[in-house]
Coordinates of N, CA and C in Angstrom, one line a residue:
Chain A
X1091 N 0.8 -1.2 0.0 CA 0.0 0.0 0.0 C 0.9 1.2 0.0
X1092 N 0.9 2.2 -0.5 CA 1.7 3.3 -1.1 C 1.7 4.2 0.4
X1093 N 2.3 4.5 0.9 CA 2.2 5.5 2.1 C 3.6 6.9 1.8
X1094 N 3.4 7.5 2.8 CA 4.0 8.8 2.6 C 5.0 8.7 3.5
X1095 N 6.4 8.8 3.2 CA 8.0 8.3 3.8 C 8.5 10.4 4.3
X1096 N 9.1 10.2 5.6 CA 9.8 11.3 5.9 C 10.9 10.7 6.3
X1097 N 12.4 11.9 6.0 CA 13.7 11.7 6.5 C 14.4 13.2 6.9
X1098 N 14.8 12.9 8.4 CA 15.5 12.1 8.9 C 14.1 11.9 9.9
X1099 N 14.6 10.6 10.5 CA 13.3 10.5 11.3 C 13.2 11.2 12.7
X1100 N 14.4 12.0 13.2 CA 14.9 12.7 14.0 C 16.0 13.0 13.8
X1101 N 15.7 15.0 14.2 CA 16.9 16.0 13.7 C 17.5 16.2 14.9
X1102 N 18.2 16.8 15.2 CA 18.8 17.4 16.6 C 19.7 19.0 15.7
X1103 N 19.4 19.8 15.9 CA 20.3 21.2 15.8 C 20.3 21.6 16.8
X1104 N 20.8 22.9 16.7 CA 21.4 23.9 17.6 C 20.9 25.0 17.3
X1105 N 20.3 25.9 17.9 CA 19.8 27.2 17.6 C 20.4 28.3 16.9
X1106 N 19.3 28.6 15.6 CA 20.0 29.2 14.5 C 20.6 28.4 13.6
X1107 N 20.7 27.5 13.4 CA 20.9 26.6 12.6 C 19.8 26.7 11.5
X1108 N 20.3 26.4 10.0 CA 18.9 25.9 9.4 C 18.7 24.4 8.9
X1109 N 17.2 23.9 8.9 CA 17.5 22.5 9.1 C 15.9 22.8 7.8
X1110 N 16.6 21.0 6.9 CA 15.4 20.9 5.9 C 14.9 19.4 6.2
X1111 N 13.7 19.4 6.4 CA 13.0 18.0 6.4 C 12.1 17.5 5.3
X1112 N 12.5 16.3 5.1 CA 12.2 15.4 3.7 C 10.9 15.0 3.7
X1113 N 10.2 14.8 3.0 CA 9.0 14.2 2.7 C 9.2 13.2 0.9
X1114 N 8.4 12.0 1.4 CA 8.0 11.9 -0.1 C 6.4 11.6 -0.4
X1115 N 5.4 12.3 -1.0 CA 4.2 12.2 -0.5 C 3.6 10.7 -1.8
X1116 N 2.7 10.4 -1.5 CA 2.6 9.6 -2.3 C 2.0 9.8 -3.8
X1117 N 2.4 9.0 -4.4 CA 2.7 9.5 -5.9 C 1.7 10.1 -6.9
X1118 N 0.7 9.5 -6.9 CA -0.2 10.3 -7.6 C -1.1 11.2 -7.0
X1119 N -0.7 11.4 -5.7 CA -1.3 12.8 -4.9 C -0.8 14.1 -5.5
X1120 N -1.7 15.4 -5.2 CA -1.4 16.4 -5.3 C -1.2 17.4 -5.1
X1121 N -1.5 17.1 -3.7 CA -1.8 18.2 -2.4 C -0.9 17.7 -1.6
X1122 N -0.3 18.9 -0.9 CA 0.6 18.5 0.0 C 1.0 19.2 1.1
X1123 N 1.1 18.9 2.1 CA 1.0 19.8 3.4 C 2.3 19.1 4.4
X1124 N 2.2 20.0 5.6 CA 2.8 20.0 6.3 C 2.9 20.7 7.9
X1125 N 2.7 19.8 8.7 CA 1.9 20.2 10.1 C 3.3 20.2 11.2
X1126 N 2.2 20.5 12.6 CA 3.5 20.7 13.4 C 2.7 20.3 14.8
X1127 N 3.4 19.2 15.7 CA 3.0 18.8 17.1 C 4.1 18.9 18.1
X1128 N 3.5 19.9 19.0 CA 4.7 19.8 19.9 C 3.8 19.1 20.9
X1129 N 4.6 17.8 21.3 CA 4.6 17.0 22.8 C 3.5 18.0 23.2
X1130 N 2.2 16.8 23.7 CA 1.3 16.8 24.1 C 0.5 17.3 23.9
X1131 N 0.7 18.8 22.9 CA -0.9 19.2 22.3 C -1.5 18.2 21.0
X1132 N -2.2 19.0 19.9 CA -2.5 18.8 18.8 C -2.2 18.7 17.5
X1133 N -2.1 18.4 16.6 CA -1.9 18.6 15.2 C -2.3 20.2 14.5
X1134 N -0.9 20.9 14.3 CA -1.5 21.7 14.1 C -0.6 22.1 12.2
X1135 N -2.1 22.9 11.7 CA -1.3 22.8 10.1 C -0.5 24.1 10.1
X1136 N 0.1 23.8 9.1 CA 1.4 24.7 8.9 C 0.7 25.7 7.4
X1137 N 1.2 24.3 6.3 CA 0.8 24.9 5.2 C 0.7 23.7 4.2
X1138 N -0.4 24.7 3.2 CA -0.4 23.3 1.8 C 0.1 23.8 0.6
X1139 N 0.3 22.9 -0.2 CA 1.0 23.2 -1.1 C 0.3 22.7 -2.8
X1140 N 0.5 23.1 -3.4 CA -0.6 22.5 -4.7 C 0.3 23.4 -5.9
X1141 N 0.5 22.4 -6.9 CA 0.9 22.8 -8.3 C 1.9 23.8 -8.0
X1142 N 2.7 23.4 -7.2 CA 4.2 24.4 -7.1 C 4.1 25.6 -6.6
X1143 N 3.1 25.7 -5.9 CA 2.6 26.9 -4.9 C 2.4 26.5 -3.6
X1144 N 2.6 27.5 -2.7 CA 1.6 27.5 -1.4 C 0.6 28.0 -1.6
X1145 N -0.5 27.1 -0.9 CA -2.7 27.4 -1.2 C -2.5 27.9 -0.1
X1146 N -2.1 27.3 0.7 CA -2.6 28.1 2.3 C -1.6 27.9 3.0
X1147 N -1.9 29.1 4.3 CA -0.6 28.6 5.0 C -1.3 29.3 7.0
X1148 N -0.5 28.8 7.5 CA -1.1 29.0 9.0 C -0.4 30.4 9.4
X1149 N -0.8 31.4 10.6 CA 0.1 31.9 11.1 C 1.3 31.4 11.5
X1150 N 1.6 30.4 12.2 CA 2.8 29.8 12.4 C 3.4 29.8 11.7
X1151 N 3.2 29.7 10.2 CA 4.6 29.6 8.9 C 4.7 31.1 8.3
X1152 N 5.7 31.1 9.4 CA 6.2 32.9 9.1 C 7.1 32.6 8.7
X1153 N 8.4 33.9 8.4 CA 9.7 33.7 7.3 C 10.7 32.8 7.3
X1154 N 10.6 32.3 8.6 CA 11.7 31.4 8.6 C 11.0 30.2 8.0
X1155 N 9.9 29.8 7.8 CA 9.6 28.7 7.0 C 9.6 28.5 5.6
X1156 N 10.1 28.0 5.0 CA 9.7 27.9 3.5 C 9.3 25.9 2.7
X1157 N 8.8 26.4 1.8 CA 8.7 24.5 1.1 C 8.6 25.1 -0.3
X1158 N 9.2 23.5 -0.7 CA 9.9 23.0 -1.9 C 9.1 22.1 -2.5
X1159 N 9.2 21.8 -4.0 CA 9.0 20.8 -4.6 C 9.8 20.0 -5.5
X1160 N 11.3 20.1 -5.0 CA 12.3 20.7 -5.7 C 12.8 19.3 -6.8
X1161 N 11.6 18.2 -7.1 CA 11.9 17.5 -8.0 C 10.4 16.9 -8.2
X1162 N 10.3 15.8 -8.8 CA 9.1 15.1 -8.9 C 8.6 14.7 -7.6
X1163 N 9.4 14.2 -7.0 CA 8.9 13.1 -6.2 C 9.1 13.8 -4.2
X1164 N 9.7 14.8 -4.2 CA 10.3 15.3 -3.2 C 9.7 16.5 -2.5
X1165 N 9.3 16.3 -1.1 CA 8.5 17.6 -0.7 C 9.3 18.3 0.8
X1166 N 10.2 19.3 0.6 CA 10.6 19.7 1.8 C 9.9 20.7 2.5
X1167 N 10.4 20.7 3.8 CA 10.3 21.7 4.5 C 11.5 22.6 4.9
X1168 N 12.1 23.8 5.1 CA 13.1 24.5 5.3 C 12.8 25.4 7.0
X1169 N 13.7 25.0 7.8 CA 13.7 26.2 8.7 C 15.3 26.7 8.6
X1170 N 14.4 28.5 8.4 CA 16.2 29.1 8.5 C 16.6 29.3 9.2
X1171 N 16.6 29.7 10.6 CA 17.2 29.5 11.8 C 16.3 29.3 13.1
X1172 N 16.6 28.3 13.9 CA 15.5 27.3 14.8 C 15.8 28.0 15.8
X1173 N 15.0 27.9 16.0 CA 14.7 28.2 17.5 C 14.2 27.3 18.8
X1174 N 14.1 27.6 19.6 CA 13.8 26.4 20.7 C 12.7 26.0 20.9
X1175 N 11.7 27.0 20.7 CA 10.6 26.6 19.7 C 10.1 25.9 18.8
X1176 N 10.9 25.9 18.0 CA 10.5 24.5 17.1 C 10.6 23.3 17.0
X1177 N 10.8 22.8 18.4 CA 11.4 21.3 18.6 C 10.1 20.9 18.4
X1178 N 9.2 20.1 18.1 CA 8.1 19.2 17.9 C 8.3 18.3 17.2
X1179 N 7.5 17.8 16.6 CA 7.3 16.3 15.7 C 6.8 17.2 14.1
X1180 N 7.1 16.8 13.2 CA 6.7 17.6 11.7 C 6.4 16.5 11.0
X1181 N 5.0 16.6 10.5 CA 4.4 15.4 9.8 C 4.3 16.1 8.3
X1182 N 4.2 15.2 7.4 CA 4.2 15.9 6.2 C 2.7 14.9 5.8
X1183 N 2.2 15.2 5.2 CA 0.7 14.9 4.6 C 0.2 15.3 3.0
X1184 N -0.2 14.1 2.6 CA -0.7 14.1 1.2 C -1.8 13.6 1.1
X1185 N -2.9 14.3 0.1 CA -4.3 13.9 -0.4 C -4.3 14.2 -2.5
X1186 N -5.7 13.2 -3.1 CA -5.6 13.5 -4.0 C -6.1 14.7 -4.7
X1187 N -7.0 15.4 -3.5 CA -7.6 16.4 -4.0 C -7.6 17.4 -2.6
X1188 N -8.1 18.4 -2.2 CA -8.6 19.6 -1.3 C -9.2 19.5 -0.7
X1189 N -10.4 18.2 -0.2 CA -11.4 18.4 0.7 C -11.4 16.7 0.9
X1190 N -10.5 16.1 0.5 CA -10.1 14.6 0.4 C -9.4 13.9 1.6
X1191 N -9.3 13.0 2.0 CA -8.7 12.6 3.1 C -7.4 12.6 3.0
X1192 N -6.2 13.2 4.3 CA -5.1 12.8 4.2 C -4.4 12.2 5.2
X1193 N -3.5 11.8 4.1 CA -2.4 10.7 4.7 C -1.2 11.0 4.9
X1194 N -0.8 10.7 6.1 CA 0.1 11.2 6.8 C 1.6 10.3 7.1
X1195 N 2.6 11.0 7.1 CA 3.9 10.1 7.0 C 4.1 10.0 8.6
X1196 N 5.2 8.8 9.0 CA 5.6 9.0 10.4 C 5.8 10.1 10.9
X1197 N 6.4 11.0 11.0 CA 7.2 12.4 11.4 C 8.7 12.8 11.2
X1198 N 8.8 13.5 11.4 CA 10.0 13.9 11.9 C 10.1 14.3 13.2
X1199 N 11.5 14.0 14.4 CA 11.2 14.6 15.2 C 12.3 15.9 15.6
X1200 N 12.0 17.0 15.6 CA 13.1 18.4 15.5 C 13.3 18.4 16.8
X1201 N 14.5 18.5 17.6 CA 15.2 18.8 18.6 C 16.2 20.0 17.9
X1202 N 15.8 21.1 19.0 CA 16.4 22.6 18.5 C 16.9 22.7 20.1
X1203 N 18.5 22.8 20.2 CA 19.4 22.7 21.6 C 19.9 23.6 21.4
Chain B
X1179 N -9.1 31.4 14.0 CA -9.3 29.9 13.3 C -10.4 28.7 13.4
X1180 N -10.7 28.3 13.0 CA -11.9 27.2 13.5 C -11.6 26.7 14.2
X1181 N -12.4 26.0 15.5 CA -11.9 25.7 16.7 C -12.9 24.0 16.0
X1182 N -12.2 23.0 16.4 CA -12.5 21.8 17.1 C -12.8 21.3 18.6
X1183 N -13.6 21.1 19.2 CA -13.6 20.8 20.3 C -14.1 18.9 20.4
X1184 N -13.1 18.1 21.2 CA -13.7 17.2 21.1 C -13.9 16.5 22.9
X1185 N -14.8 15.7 22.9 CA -15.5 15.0 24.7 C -15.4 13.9 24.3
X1186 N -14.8 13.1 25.4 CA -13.9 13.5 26.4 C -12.8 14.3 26.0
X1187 N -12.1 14.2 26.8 CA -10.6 14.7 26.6 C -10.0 13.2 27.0
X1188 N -10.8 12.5 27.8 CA -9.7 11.7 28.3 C -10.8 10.2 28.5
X1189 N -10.4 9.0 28.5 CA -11.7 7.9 28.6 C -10.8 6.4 29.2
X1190 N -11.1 6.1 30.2 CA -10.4 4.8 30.6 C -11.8 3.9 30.9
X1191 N -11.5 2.7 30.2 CA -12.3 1.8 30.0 C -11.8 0.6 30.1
X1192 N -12.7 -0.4 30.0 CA -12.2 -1.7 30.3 C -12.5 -2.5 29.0
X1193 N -11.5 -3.6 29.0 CA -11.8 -4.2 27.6 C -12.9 -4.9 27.7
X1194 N -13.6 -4.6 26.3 CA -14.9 -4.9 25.7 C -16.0 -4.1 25.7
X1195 N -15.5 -3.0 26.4 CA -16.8 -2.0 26.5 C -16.6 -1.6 25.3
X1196 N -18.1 -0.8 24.9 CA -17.6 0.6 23.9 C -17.5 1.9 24.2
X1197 N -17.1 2.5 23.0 CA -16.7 3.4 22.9 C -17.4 4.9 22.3
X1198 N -17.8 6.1 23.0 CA -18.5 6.5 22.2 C -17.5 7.9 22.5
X1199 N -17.4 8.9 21.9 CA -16.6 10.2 21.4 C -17.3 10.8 20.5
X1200 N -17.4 12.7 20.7 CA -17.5 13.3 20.0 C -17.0 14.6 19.6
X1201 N -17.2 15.2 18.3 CA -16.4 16.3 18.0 C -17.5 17.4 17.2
X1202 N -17.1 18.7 17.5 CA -17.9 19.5 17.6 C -17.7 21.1 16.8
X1203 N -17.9 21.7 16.2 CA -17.7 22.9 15.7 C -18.2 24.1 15.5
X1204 N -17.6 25.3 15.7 CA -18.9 26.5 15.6 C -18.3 26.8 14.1
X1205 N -18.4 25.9 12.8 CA -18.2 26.4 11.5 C -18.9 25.1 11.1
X1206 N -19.7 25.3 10.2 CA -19.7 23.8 9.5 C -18.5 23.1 8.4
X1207 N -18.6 21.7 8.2 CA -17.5 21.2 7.6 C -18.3 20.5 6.4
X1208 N -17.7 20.4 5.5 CA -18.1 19.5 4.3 C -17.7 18.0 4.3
X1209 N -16.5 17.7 5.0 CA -16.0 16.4 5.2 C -15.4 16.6 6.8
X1210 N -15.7 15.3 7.4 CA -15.0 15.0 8.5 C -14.5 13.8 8.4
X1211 N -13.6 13.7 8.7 CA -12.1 12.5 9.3 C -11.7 12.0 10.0
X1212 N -11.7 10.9 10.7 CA -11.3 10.4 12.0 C -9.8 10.0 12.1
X1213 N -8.8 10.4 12.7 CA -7.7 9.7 12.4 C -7.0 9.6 14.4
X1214 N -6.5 8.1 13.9 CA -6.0 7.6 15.5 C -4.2 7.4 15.3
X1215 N -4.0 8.7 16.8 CA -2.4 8.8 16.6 C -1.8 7.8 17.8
X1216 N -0.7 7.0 17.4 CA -0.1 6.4 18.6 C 1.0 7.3 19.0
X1217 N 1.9 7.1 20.6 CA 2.8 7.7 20.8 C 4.1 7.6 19.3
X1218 N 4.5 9.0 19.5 CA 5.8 8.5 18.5 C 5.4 8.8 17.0
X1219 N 3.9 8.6 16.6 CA 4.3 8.4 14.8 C 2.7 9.1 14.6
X1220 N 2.8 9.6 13.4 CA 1.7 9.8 12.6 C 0.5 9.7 12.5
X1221 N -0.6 10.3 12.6 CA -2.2 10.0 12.5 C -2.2 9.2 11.6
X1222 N -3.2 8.2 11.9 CA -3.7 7.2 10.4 C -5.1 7.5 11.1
X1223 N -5.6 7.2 9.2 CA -7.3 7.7 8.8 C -7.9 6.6 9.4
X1224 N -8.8 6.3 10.0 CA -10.0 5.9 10.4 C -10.8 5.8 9.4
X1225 N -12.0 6.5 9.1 CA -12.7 6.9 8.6 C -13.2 8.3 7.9
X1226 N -13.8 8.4 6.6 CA -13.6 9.5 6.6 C -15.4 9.5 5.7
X1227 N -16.2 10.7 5.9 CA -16.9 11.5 6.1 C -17.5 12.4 5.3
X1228 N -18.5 12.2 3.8 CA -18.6 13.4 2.7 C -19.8 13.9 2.9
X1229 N -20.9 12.9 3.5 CA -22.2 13.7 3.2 C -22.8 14.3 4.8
X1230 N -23.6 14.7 4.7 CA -24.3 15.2 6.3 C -25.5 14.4 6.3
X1231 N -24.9 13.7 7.3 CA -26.4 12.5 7.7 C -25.7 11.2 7.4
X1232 N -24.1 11.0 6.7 CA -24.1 9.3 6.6 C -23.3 8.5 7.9
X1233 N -23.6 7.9 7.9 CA -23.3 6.9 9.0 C -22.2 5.7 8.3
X1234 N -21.0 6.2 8.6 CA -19.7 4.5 8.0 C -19.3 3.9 8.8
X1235 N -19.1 2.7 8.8 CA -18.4 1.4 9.5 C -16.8 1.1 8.7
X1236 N -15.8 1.0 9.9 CA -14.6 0.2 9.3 C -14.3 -0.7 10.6
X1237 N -14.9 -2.1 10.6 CA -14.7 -2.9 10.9 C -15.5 -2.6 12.5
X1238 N -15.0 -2.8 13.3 CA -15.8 -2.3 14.9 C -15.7 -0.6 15.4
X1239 N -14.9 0.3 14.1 CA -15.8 1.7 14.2 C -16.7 2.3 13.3
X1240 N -17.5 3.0 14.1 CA -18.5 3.5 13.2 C -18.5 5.2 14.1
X1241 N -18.8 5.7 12.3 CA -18.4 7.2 13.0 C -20.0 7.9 12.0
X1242 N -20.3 9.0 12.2 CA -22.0 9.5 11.9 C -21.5 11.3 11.6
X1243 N -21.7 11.4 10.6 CA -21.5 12.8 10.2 C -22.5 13.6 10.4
X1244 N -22.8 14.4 11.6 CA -23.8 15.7 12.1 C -24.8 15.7 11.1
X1245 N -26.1 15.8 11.0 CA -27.1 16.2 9.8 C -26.6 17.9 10.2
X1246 N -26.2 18.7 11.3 CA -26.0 20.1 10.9 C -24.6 20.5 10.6
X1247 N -23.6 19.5 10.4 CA -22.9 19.5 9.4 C -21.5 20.4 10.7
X1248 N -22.0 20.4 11.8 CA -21.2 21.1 12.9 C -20.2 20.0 14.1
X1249 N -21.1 18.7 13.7 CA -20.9 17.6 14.5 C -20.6 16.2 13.7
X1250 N -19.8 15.5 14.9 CA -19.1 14.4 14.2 C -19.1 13.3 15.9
X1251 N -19.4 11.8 15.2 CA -19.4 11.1 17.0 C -18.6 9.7 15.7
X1252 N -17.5 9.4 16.9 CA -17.1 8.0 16.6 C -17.2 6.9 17.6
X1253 N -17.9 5.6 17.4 CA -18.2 4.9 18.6 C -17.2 3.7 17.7
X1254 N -16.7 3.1 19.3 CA -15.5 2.1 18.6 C -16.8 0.8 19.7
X1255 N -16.7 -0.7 19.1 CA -17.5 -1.4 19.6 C -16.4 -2.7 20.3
X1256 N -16.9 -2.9 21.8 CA -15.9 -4.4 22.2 C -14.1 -3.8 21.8
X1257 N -14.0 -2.6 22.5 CA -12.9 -2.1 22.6 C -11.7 -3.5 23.1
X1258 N -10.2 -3.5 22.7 CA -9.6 -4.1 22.9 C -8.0 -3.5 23.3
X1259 N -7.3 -4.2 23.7 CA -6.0 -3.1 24.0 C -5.5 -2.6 23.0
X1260 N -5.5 -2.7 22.0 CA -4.5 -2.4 20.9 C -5.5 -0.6 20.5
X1261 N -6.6 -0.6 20.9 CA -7.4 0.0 20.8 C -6.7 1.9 21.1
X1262 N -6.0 1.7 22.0 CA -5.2 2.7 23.2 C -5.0 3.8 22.2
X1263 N -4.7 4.8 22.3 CA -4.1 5.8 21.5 C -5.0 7.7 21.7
X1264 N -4.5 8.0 20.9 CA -5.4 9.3 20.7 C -6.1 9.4 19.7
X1265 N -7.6 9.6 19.5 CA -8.4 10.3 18.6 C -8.5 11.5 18.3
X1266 N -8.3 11.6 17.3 CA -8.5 13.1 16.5 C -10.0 13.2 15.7
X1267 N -10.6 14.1 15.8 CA -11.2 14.5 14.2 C -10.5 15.7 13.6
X1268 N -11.2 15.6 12.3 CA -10.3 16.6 11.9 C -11.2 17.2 10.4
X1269 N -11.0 18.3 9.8 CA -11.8 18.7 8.7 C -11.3 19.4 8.0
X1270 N -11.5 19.8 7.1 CA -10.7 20.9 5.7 C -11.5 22.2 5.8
X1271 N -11.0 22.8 5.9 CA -11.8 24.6 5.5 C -11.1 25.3 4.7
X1272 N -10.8 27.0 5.1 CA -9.3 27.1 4.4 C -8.0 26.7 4.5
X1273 N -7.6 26.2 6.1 CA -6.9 25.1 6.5 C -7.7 23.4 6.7
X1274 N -6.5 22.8 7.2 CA -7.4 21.9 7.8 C -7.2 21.9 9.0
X1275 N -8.0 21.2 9.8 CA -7.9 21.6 11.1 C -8.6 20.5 11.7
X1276 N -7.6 20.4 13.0 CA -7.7 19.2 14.4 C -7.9 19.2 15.5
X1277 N -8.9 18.2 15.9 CA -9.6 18.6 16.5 C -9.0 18.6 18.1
X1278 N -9.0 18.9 19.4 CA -8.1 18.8 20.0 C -7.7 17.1 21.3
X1279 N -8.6 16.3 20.2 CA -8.3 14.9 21.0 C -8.6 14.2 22.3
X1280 N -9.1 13.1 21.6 CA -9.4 12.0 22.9 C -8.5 10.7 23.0
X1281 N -8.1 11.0 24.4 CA -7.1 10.3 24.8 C -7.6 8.9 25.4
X1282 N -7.6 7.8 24.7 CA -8.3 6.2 25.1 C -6.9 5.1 26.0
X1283 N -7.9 4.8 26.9 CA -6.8 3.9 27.6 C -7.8 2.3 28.1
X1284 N -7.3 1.2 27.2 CA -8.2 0.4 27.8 C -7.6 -0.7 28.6
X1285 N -8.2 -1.1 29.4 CA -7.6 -1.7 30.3 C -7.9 -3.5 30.3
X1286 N -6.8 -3.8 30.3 CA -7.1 -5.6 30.0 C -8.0 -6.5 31.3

């Protein structure tokens, strides 16, 4: 069954550092997002992505955030310099359409020291 | 932002009982989603939710999409341990958005 792969599966930086997290969403999806949980709240969205743009995006993805599509198959996430703040888990998530169910990869987990 | 609200927050039960949870909104939604997160990894979909008023089954859950299109209930049936985890709902608007979770603990 086709599922949605992230790498590394835990980051560890250092604050101010920039750090990029991998996604590969699954293949014939088209939408593509990307969320953010820090230990013990909720799933919270970041931003989506569609046809080599961002559709939407949350307050949370201010300037230090950016995403990629930067081949066929490849969907990043970029922070330019971390903060200690951003340690959570970062799930990346793919559907075939905008109002369709999505499927979500293991995570990533960001340790910002 | 749309707010999810979901009851309980929290549910300890004994195995075989069921399960009933709900999720709630001051926006209506066109689709609701059920997805169950374990410690450590990723939401997986449950069930998922298009019309207002249907009622789906995947295997011993069954989840019922609000006729006012604001509400969402998932009842899990003869709960088992493996069962344990967090519930989410969740919906698409201009974001999508989650709901803030029920925490299940079943006890053998």
């Amino acid at each position: 069954e086709p599922e949605v792969t992230q790498t590394p599966s835990h980051q560890v930086t250092q604050m101010g550092q920039e750090v990029i997290l991998r996604c590969v969403p699954i293949s014939n999806h088209l939408y593509f997002y990307w969320y953010r949980q820090i230990l013990g709240q909720k799933v919270e969205f970041l931003v989506s992505f569609y046809n080599n743009e961002i559709s939407e995006k949350s307050e949370i993805f201010d300037d230090q955030f950016s995403v990629e599509r930067p081949d066929g198959s490849n969907f990043t996430l970029k922070i330019r310099s971390t903060k200690l703040e951003d340690s959570a888990m970062y799930f990346c998530a793919s559907s075939e359409d905008i109002y369709y169910e999505q499927y979500f990869g293991p995570g990533t987990r960001l340790t910002v020291t | 932002g749309q707010q999810l609200n979901q009851s309980p927050q929290s549910m300890f039960i004994q195995e075989g009982e069921d399960v009933s949870m709900n999720c709630t909104s001051s926006s209506i939604f066109n689709t609701w989603l059920w997805y169950k997160q374990d410690p450590g990894e990723g939401p997986v979909l449950l069930i998922a939710l298009y019309k207002a008023g249907e009622l789906t089954s995947n295997g011993r859950l069954t989840a019922q999409f609000g006729i006012t299109r604001k509400d969402s209930f998932l009842n899990i049936s003869a709960s088992i341990p493996s069962d344990v985890g967090i519930y989410f709902c969740a919906g698409p608007g201009n974001q999508f958005y989650f709901g803030t979770g029920t925490s299940l603990t079943v006890i053998p």
